[in-house]
C-alpha atoms as a printed R data frame, in Angstrom:
    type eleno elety resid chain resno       x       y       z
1   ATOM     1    CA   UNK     A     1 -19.972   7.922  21.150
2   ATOM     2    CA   UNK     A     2 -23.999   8.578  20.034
3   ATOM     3    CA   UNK     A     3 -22.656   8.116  15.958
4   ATOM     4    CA   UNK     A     4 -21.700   4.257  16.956
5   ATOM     5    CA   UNK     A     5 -23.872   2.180  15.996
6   ATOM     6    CA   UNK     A     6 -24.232  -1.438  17.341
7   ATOM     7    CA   UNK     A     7 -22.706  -4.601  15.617
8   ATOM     8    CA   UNK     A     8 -24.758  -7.300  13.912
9   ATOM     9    CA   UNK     A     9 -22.792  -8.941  11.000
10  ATOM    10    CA   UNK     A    10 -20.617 -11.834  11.417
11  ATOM    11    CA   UNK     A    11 -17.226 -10.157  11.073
12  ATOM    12    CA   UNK     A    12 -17.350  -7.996  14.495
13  ATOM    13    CA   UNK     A    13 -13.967  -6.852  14.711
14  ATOM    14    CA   UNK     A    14 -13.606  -5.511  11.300
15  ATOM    15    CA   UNK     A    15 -17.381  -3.535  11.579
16  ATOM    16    CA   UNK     A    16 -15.414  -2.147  14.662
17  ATOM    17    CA   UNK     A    17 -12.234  -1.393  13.154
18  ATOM    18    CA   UNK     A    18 -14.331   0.526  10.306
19  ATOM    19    CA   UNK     A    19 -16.523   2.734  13.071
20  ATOM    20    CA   UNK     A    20 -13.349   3.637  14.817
21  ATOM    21    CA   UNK     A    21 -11.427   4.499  12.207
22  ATOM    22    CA   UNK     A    22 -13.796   6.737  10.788
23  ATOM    23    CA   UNK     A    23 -13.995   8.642  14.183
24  ATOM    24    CA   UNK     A    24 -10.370   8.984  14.096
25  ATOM    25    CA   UNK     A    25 -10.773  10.918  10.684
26  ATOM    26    CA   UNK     A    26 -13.535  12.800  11.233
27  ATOM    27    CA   UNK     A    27 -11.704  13.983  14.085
28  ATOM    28    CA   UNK     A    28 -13.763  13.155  16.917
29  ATOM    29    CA   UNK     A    29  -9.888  11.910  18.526
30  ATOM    30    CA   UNK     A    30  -7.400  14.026  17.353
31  ATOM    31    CA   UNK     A    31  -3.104  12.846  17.839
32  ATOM    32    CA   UNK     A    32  -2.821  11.993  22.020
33  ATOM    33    CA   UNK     A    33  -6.378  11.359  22.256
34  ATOM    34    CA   UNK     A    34  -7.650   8.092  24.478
35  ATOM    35    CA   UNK     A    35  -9.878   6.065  22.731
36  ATOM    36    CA   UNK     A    36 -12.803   4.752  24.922
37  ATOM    37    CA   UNK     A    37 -11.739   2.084  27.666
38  ATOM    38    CA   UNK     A    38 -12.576  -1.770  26.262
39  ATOM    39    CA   UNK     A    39 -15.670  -1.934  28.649
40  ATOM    40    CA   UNK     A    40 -17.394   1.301  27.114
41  ATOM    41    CA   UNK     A    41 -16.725   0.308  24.220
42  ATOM    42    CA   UNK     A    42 -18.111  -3.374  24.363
43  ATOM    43    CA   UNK     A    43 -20.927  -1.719  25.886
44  ATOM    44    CA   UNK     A    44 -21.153   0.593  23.069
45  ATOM    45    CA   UNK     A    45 -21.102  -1.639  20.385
46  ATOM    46    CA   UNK     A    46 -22.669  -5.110  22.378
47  ATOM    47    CA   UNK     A    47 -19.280  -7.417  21.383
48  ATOM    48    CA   UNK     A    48 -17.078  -9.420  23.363
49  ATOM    49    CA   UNK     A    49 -14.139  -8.374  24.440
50  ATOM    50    CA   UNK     A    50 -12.013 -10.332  21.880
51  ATOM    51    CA   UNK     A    51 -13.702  -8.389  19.104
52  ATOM    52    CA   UNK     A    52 -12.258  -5.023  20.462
53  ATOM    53    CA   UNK     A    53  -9.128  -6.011  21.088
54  ATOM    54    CA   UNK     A    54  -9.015  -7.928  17.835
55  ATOM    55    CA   UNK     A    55 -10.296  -3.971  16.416
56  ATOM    56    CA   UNK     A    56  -7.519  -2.196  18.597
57  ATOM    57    CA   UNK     A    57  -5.184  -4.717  17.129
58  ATOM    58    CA   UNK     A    58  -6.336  -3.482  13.215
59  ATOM    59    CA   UNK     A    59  -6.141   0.123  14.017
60  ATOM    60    CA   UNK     A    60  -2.510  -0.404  15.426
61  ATOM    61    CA   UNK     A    61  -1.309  -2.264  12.798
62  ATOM    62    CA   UNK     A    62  -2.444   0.504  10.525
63  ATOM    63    CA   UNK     A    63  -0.713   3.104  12.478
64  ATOM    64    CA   UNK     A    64  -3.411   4.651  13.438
65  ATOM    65    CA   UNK     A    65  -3.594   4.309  17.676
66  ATOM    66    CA   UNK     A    66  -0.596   3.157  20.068
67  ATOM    67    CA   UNK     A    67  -1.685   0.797  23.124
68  ATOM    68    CA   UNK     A    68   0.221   1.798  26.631
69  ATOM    69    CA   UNK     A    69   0.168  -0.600  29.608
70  ATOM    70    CA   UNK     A    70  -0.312   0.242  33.088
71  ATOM    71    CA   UNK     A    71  -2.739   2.208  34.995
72  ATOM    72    CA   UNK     A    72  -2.750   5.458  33.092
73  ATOM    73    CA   UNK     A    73  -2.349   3.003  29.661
74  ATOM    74    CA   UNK     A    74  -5.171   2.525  27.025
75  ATOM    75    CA   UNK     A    75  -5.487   3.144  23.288
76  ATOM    76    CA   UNK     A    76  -4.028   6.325  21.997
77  ATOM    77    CA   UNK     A    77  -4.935   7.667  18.824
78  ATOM    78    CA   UNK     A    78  -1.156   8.401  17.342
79  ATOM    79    CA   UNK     A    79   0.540  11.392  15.200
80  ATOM    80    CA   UNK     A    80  -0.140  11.993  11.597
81  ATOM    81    CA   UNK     A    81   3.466  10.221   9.963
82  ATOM    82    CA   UNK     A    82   4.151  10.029   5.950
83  ATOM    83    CA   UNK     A    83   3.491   6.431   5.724
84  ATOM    84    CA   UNK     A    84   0.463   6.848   7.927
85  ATOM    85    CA   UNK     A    85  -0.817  10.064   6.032
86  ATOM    86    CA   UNK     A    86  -0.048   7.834   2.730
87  ATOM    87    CA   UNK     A    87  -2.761   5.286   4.389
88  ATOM    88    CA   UNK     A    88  -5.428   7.687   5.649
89  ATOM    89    CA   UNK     A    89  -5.536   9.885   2.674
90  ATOM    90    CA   UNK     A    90  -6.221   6.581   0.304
91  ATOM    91    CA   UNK     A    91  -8.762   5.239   2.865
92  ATOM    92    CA   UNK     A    92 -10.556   8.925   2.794
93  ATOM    93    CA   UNK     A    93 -10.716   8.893  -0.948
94  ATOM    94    CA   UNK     A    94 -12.481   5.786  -0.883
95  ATOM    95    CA   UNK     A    95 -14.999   6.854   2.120
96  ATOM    96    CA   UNK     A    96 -15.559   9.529  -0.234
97  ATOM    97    CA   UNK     A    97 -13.876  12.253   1.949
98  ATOM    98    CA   UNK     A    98 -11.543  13.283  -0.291
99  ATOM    99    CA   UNK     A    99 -11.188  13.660  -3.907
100 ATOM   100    CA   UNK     A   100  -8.486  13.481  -6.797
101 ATOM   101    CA   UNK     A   101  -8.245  17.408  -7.355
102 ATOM   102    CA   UNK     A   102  -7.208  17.821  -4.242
103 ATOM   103    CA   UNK     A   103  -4.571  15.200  -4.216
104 ATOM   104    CA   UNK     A   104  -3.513  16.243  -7.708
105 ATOM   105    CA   UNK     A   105  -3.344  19.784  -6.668
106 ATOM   106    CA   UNK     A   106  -0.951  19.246  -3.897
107 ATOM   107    CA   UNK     A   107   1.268  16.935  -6.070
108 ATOM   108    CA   UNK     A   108   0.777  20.008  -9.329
109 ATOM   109    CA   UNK     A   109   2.583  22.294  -6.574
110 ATOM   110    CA   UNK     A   110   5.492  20.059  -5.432
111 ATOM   111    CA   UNK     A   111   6.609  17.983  -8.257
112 ATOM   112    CA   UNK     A   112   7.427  21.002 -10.789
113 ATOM   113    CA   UNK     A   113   9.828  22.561  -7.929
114 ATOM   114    CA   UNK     A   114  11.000  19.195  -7.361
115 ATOM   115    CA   UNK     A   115  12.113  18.813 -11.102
116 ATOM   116    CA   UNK     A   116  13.627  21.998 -10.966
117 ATOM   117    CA   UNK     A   117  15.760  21.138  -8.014
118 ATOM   118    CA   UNK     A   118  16.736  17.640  -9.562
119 ATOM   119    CA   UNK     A   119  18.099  19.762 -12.437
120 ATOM   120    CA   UNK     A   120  19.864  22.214 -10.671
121 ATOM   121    CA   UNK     A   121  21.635  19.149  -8.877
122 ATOM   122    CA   UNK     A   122  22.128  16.559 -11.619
123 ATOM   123    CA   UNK     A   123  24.955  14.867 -11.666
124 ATOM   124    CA   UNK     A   124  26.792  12.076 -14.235
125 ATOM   125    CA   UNK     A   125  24.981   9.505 -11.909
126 ATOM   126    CA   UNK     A   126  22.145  10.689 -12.037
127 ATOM   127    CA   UNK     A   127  21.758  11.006 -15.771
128 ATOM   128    CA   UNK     A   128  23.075   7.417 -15.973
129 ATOM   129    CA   UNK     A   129  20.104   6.478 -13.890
130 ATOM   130    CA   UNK     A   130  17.022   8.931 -15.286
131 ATOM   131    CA   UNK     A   131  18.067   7.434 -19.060
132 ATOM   132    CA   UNK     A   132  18.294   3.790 -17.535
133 ATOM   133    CA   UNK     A   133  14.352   4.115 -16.160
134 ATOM   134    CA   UNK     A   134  13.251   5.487 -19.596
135 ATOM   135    CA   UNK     A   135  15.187   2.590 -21.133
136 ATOM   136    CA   UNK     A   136  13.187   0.333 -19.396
137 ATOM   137    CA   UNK     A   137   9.679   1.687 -18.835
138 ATOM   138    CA   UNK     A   138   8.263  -0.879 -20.704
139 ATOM   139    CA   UNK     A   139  10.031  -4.073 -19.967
140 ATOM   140    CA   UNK     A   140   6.780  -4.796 -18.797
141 ATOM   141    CA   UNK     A   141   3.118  -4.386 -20.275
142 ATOM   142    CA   UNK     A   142   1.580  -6.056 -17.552
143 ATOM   143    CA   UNK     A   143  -0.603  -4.333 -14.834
144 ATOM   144    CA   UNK     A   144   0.851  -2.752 -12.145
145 ATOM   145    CA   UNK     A   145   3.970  -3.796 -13.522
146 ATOM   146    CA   UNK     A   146   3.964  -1.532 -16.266
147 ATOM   147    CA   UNK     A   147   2.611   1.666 -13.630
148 ATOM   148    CA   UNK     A   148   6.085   0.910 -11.360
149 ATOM   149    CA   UNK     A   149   8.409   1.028 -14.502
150 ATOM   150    CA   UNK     A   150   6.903   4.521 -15.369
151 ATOM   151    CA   UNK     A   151   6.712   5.989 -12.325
152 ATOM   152    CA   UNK     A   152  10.880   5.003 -11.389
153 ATOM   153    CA   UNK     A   153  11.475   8.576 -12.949
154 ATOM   154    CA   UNK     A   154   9.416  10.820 -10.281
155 ATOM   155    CA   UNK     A   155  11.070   8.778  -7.594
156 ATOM   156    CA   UNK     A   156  14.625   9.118  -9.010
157 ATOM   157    CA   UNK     A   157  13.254  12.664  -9.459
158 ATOM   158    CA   UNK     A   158  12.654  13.220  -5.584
159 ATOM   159    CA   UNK     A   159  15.368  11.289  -4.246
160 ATOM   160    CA   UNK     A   160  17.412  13.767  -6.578
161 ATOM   161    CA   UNK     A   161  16.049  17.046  -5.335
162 ATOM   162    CA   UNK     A   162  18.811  17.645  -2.157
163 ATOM   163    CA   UNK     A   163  15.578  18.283  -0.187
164 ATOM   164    CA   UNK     A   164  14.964  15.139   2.212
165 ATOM   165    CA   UNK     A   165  11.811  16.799   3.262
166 ATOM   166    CA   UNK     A   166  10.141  17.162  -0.094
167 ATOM   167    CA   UNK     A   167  11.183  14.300  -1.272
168 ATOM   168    CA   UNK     A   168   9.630  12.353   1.269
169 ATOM   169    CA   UNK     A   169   6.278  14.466   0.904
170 ATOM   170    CA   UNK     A   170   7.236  13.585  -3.099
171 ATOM   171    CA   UNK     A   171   7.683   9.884  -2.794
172 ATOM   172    CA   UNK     A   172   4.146   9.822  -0.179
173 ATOM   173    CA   UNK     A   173   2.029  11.618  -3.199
174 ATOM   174    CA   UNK     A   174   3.479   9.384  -6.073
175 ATOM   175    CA   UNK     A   175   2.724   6.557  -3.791
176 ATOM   176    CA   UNK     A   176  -0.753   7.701  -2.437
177 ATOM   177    CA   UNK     A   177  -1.585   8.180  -6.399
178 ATOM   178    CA   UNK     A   178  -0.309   5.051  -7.403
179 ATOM   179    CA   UNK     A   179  -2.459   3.007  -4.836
180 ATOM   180    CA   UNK     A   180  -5.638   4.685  -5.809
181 ATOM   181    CA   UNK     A   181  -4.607   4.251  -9.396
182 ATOM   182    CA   UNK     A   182  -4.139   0.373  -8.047
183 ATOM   183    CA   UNK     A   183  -7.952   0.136  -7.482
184 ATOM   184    CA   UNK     A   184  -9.241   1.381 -11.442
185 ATOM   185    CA   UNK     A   185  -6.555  -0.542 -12.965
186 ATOM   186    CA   UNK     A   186  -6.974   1.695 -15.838
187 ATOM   187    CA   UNK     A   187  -5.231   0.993 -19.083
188 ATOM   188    CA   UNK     A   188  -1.731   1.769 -18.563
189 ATOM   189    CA   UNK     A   189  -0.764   3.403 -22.194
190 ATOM   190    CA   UNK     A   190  -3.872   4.824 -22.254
191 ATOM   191    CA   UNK     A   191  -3.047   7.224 -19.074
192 ATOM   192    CA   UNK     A   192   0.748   6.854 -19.202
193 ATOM   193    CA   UNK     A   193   2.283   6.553 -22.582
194 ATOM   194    CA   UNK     A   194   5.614   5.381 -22.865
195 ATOM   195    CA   UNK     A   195   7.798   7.972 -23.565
196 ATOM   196    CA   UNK     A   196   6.357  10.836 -21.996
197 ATOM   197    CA   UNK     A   197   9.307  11.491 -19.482
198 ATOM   198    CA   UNK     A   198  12.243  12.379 -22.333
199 ATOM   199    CA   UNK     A   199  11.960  15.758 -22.851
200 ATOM   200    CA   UNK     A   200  11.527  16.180 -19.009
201 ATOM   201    CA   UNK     A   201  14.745  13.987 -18.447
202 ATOM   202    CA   UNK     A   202  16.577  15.836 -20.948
203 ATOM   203    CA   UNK     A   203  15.779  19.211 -19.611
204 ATOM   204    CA   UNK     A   204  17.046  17.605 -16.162
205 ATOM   205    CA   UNK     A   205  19.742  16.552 -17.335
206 ATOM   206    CA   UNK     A   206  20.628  19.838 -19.541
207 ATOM   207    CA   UNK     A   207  20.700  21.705 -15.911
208 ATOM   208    CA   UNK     A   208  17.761  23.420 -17.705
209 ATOM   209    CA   UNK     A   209  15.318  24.240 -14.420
210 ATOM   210    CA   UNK     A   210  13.310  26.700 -15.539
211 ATOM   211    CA   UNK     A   211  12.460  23.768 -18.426
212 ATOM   212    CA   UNK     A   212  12.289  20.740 -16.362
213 ATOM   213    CA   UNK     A   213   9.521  22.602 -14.142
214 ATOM   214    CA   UNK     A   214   6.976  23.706 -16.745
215 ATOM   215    CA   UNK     A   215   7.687  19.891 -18.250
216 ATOM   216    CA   UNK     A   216   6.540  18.457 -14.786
217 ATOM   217    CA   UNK     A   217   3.866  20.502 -14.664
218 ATOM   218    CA   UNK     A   218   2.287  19.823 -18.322
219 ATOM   219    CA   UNK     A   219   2.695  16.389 -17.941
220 ATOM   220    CA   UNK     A   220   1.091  15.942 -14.534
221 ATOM   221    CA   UNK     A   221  -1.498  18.234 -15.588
222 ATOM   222    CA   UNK     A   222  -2.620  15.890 -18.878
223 ATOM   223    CA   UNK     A   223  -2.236  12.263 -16.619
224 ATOM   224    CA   UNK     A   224  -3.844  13.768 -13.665
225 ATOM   225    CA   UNK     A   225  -6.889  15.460 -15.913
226 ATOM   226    CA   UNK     A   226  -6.719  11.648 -17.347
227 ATOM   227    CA   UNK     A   227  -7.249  10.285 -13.681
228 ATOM   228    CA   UNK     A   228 -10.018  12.516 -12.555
229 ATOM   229    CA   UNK     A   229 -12.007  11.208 -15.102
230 ATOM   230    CA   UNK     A   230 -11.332   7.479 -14.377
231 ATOM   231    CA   UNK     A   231 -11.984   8.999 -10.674
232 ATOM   232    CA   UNK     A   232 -15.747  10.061 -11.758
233 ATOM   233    CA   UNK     A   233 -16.677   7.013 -13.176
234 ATOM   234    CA   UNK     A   234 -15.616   4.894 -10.325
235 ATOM   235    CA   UNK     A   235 -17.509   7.262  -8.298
236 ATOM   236    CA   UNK     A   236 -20.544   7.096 -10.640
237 ATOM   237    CA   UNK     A   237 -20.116   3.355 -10.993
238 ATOM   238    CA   UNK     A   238 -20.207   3.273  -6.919
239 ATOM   239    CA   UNK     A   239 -22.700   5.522  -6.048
């Protein structure tokens, strides 16, 4: 509790929301931990109690804690989920906690194995629906628009794979990536041309693995390299 700092500015709740949060990822409560009862902590942070509860209401819609009633109730910090992990990981790149690389080096390990598995179970449907989202990546030239039509290929990709695991680890990355991405609003053609899925496609849909892999892995290598460096200027720009 001695990192807490007291509250001054007008908007309480959300100064509250911020502390705790941060506690939660540095890991001062870890998954099934109680957070502090409502009086220690509007003795902590000298609020009301409507600002902590209004807090405790933040941190639960974000998925982060789970309120229990009763005597033995309180707020419980809860279990690291996809959609959660999807959340935190974007809120600890921009707390500075984590960077690109090590997003990008996660996704470099799982989306090349993922394209080879996609290729190994291709079917007519499949192909119908990998040329369709190349057809159409840009229907669109407006931002994000024009970030969701290129990406339809990774997700078809993961969906694809006949692993429900990794493609829900899959579709968490190209999602965390894609809200960060959100926040630069970089120039779309300049990081994602249109056009750089067909060879990959074809390879997929050739039932050519060995192919489709070192494809996924060039091309994520040259528009994540691209991303790092829109990462260090924002960083720079920030700092």
């Amino acid at each position: 509790m001695s990192n807490f700092k007291p509250i001054k500015q007008v908007k309480a709740s959300d100064e509250v929301f911020n502390q705790l949060k941060s506690a939660i990822f540095d890991g001062q409560y870890c998954a099934g931990d109680k957070l502090p009862s409502e009086r220690e902590l509007i003795e902590t942070f000298s609020v009301s109690r409507t600002v902590i509860r209004e807090s405790f209401k933040a941190l639960e819609a974000n998925g982060l804690i789970e309120i229990k009633q009763g005597a033995t109730g309180g707020a419980f910090v809860k279990q690291m989920t996809f959609e959660r992990l999807t959340s935190a990981t974007k809120d600890l790149f921009f707390l500075n906690q984590m960077s690109f690389r090590e997003i990008c080096e996660a996704r470099l390990e799982i989306e090349p194995m993922v394209a080879r598995l996609a290729a190994e179970h291709c079917t007519e449907e499949h192909k119908a629906l990998l040329l369709d989202a190349c057809a159409h990546e840009s229907d669109s030239l407006q931002y994000p628009e024009t970030v969701l039509l290129r990406s339809q290929v990774h997700y078809i990709l993961a969906d694809m794979c006949g692993n429900r695991f990794l493609t829900a680890i899959d579709k968490s990355l190209i999602q965390l990536v894609g809200r960060i991405a959100h926040k630069f609003q970089p120039d779309t053609d300049k990081i994602h041309p249109a056009g750089m899925h067909d060879d990959l496609v074809q390879a997929v849909i050739n039932k050519d693995g060995d192919t489709a892999e070192k494809l996924m892995h060039f091309h994520l290598k040259d528009f994540l390299d691209i991303l790092q460096k829109i990462e260090s200027d924002f960083r720079e720009s920030h700092s």
